[in-house]
Coordinates of C-alpha atoms and ligand atoms in Angstrom, one line a residue:
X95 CA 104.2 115.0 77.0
X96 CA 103.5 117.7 80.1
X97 CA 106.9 119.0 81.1
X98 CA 108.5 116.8 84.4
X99 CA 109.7 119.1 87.0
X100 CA 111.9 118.0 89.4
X101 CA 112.4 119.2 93.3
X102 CA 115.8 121.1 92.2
X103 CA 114.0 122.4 89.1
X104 CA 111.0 124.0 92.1
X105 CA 113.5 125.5 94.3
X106 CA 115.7 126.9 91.1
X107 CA 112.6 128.6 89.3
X108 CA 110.9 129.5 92.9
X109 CA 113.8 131.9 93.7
X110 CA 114.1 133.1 90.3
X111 CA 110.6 134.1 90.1
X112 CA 109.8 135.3 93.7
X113 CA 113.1 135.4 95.4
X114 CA 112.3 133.4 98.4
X115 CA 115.1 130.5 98.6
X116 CA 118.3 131.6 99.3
X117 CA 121.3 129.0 97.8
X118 CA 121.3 127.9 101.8
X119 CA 118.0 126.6 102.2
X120 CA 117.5 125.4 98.4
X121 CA 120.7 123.4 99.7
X122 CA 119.2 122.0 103.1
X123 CA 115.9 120.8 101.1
X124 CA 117.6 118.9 99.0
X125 CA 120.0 117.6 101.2
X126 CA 116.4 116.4 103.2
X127 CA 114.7 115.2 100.9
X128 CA 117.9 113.2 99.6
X129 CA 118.0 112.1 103.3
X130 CA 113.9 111.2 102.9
X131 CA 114.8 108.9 100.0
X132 CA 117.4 106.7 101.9
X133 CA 114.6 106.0 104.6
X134 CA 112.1 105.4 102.1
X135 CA 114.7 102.8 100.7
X136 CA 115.2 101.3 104.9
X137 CA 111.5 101.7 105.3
X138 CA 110.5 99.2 102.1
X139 CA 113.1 96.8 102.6
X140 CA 111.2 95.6 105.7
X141 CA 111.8 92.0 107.6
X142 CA 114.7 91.9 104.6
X143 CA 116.7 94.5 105.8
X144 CA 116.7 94.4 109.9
X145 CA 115.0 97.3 110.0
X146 CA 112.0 96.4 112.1
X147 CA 111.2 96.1 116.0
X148 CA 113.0 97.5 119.1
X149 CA 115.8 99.4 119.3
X150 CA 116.1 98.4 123.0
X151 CA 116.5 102.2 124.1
X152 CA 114.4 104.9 125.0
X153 CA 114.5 108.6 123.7
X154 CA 114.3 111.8 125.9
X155 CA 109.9 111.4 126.4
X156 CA 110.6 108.2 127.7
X157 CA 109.1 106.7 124.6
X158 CA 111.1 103.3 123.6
X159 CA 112.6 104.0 120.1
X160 CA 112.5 101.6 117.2
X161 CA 115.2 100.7 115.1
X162 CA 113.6 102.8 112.4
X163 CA 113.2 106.0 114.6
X164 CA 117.6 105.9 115.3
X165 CA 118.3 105.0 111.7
X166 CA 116.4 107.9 110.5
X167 CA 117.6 110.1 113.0
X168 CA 121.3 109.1 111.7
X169 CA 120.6 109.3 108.0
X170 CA 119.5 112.6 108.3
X171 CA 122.2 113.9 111.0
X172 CA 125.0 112.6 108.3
X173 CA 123.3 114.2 105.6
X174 CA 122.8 117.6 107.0
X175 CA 126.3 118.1 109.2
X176 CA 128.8 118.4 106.2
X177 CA 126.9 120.9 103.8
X178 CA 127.4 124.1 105.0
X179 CA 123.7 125.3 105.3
X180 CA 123.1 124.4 109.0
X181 CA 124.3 125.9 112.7
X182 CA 122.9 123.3 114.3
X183 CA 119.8 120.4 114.7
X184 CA 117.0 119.0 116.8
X185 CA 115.3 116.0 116.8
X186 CA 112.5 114.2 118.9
X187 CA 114.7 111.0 119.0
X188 CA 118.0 113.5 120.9
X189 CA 118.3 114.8 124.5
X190 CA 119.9 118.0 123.1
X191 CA 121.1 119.6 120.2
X192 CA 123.1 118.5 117.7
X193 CA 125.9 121.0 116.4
X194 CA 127.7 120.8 113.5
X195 CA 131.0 119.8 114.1
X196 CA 133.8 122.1 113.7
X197 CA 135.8 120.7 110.9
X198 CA 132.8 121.7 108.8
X199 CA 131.5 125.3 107.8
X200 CA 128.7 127.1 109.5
X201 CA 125.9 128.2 107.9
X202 CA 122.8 130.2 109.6
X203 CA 119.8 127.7 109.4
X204 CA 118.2 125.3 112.6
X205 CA 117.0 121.8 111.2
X206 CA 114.4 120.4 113.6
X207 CA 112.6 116.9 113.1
X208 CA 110.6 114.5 113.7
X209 CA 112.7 111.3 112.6
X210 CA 110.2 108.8 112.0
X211 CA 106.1 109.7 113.0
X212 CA 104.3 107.2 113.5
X213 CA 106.7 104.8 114.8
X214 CA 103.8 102.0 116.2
X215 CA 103.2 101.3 112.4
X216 CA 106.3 100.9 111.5
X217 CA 105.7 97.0 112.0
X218 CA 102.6 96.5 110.8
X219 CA 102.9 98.2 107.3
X220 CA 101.3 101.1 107.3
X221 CA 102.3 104.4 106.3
X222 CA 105.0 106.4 108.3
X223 CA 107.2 110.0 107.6
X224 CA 109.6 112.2 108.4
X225 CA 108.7 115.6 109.6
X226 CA 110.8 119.0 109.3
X227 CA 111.0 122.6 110.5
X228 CA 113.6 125.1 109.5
X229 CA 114.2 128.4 111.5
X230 CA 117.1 131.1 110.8
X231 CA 119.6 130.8 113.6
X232 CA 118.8 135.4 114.9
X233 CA 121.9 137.2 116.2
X234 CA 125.6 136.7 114.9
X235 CA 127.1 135.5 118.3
X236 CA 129.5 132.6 117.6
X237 CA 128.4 128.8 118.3
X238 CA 124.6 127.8 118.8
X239 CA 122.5 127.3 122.1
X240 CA 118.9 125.7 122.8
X241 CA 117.8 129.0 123.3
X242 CA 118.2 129.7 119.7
X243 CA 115.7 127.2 119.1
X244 CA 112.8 129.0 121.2
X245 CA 111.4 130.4 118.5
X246 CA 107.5 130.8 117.6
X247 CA 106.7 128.9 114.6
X248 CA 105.6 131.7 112.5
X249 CA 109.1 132.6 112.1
X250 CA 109.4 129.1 110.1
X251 CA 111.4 129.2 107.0
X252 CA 109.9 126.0 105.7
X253 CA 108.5 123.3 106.8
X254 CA 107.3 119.8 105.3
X255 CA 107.4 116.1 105.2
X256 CA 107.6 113.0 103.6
X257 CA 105.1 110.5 104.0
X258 CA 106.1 106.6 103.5
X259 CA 102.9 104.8 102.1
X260 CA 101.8 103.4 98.8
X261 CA 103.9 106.4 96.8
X262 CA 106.7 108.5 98.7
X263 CA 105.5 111.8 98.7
X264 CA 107.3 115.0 100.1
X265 CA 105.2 118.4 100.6
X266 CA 107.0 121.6 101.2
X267 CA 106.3 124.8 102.0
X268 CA 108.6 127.9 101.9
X269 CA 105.7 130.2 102.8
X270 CA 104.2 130.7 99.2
X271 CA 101.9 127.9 99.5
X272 CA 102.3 123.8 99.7
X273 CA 103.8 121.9 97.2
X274 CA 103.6 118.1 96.5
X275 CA 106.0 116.2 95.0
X276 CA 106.0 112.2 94.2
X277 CA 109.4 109.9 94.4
X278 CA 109.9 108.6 91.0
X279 CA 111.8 105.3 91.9
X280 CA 113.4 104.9 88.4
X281 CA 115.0 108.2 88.4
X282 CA 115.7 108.7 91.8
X283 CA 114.0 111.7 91.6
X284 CA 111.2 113.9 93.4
X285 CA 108.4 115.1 90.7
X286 CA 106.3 117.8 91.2
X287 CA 103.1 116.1 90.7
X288 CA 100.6 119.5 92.8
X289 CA 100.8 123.0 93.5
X290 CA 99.4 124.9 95.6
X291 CA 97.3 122.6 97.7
X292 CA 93.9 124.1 99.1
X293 CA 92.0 122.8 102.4
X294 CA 88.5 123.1 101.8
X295 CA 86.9 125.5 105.0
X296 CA 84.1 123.2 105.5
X297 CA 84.9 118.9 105.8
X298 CA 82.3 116.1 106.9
X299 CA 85.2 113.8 108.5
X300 CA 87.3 114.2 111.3
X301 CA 90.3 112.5 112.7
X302 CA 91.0 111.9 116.5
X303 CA 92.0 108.9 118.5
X304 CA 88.5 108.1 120.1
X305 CA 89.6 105.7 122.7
X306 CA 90.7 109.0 125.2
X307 CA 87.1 110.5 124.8
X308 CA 86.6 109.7 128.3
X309 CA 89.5 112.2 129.4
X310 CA 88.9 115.0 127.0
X311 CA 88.0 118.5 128.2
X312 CA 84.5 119.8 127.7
X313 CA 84.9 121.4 124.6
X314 CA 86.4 118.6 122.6
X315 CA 83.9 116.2 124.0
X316 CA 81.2 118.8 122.7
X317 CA 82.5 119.2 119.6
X318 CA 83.0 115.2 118.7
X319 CA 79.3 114.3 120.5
X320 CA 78.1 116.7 117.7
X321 CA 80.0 115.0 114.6
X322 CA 78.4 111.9 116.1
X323 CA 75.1 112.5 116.5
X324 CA 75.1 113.5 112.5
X325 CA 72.2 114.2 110.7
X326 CA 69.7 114.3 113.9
X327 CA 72.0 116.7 115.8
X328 CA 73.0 120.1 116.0
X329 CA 75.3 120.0 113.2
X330 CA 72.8 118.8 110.2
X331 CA 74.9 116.2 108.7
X332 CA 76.7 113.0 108.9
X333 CA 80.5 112.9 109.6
X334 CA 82.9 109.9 108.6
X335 CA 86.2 109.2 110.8
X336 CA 89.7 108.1 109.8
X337 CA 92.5 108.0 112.4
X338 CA 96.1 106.6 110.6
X339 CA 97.6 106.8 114.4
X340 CA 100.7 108.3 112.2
X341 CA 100.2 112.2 112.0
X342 CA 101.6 112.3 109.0
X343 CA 99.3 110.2 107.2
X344 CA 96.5 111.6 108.9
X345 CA 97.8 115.5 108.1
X346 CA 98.6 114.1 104.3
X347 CA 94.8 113.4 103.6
X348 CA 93.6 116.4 104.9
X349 CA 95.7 118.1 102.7
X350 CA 94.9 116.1 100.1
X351 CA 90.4 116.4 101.0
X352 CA 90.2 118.4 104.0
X353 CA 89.5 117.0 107.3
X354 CA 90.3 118.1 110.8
X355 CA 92.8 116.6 113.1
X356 CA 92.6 116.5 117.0
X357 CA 95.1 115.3 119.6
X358 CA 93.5 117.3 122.4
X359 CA 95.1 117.7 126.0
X360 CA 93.3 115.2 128.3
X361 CA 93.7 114.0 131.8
X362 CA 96.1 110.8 131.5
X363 CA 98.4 113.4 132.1
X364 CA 96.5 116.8 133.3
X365 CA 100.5 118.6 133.8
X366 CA 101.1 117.8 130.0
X367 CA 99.6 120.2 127.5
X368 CA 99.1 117.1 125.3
X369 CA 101.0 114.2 123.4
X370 CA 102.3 115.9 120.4
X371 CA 105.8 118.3 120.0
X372 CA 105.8 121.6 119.3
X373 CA 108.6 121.8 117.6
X374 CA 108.5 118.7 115.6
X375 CA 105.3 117.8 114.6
X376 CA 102.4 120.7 115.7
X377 CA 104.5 123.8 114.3
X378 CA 105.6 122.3 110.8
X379 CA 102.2 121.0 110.1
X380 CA 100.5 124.0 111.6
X381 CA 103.0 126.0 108.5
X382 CA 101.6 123.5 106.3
X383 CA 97.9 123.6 106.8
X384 CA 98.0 127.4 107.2
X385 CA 99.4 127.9 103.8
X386 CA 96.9 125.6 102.4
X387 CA 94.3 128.0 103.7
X388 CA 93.3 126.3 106.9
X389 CA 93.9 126.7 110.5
X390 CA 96.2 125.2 113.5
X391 CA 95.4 126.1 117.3
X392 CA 95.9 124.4 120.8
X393 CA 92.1 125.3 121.1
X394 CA 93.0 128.6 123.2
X395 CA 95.6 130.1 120.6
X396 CA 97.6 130.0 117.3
X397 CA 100.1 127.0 117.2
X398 CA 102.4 129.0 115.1
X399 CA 102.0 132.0 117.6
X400 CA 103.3 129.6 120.8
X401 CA 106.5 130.7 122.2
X402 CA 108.6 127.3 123.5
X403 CA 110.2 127.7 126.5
X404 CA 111.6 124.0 126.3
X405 CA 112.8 122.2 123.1
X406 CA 110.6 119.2 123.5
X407 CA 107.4 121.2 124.7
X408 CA 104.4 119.7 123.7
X409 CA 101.1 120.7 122.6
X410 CA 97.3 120.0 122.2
X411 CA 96.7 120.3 119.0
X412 CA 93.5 120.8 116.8
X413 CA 94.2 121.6 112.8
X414 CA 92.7 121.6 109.2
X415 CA 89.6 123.0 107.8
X416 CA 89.0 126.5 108.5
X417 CA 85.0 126.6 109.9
X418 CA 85.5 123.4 111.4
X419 CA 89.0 124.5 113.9
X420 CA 87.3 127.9 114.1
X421 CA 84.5 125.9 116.2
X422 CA 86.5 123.8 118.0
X423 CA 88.3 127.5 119.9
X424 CA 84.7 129.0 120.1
X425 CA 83.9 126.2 122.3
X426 CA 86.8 126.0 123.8
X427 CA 86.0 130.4 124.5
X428 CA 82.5 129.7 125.5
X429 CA 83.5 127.1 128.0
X430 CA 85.7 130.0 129.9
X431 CA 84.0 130.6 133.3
Ligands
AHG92 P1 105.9 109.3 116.9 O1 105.8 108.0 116.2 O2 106.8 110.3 116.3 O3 106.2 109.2 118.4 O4 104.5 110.1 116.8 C1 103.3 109.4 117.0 C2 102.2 110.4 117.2 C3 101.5 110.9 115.9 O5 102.1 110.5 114.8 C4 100.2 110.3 116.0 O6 99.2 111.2 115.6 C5 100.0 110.0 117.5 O7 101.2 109.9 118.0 C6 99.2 108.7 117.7 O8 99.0 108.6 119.0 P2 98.0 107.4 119.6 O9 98.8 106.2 119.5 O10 97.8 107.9 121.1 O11 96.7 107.4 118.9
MN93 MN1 105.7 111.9 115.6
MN94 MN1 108.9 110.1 115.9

């Protein structure tokens, strides 16, 4: 029988052999991905377990929040505020930041997140997640601010998520290349089922949400137009589409076959750099896909290289296969006047 390692087993062998997971962020995965498995366990229970539909609120975008985006956000506040490992959180679903509480110890990591992605098929049964960040909390001053948070994403400590859909599956970096691991319902237990997932630099599919092609900028409506016109065009072959409409899901398979994935700025909203966050969903996967050998750029620069100057800053977005973003920002370039 090939040998079963489990999540704790990773992290425990991971610092032994390279050193890279100090007992304080070992801790604050697990206590995450312990967190993942009580929303996996409120996202199958379904029309049984009240979990679908409104939450008849709206969070800090103006976005109105399903019952599913507050539960999560509150399964993984509880889980993290007690442990020791964390200064402080951020989630898409809060206004501000989340200290821990005084009664409980300090420790020196940030915890950002995306609660619940993909929160429109929630309802409809297809596959959701939970997406996470984790920066070191610089400088020894006491208590934690926003500014704290303002980081570029290449100072990332880790980064992953869980994806809710026919298996559970979490996939973690710690910046020593991406790591896959399936919930094994029985046990309770995340399994280590791939290491060291590899993004092919060339892909014949892409993923964007071509309803908004009419407000994209020049460049992304090149590059698409070329994907389209396939084998008769400028680019010599045919490319398939898939767009999930949950970034998770659609980040998982590229992962999984390579791909690329667009959310583009476009003109609905010209003062908005685009839909996604920074923080909570373009920097963590941008971690992600870069370790896996691929690439991550708002079309002008680095995602990970992006200095926030607000916590819920958003970004265009354009990620996955190497050759295929690398085209994407020389369009973008050649399009400069
Ligand atoms: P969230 O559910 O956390 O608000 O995120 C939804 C995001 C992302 O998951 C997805 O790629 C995108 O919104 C889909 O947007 P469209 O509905 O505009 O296609
Ligand atoms: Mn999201
Ligand atoms: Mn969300």
């Amino acid at each position: 029988m090939s040998r079963r390692v489990s999540l704790t087993q990773y992290l425990v062998e991971q610092e032994r052999q390279h050193g890279r997971i100090p007992a304080q962020l070992r801790l604050l995965i697990e206590v995450v991905a312990r967190a993942c498995k009580r929303i996996a366990i409120s996202v199958n229970k379904g029309a049984l377990g009240d979990v679908l539909g409104s939450a008849g609120s709206e969070n800090v975008q103006g976005e109105v929040q399903k019952k599913l985006d507050v539960i999560s956000n509150e399964v993984l506040i509880e889980a993290n505020e007690w442990g020791g490992h964390l200064a402080a959180m951020a989630s898409e679903e809060m206004d501000s930041i989340h200290g821990v509480p005084h009664r409980y110890p300090q420790g020196e990591y940030l915890l950002l997140f995306d609660p619940l992605d993909g929160s429109s098929n929630i309802d409809v049964n297809v596959s959701i997640g939970t997406i996470f960040s984790v920066l070191r909390k610089v400088g020894h001053a006491r208590g934690v601010s926003e500014e704290d948070f303002l980081q570029p994403g290449k100072h990332q400590a880790a980064a992953g998520y869980c994806v809710y859909g026919p298996q559970t599956t979490l996939v973690l970096t710690v910046g020593d290349g991406v790591a896959m691991f399936t919930l094994d319902r029985e046990q309770g237990s995340f399994v280590l089922t791939e290491e060291n997932l590899t993004i092919p630099e060339d892909t014949q599919e892409f993923a964007v949400n071509m309803s908004n092609q009419r407000h994209w900028a020049p460049p992304v409506v090149r590059y698409i137009d070329e994907c389209l016109a396939g084998k008769d065009g400028p680019r010599g072959k045919d490319f398939n589409m898939r767009w999930v409409g949950s970034m998770v899901a659609d980040v998982h398979r590229l992962l999984m076959r390579g791909g690329v994935f667009l959310y583009p700025w476009d003109q609905r909203e010209p003062d908005k750099p685009g839909k996604l966050r920074l923080m909570y969903e373009a920097n963590p996967m941008a971690f992600l896909v870069e370790q896996a050998g691929g690439l991550a750029s708002n079309g002008q620069a680095r995602i990970m290289g992006l200095v926030p100057s607000k916590l819920h800053e958003r970004t265009s977005v354009v990620l996955g296969s190497k050759n295929e973003v690398e085209r994407v920002v020389d369009y973008h370039r050649s399009a400069l006047p």
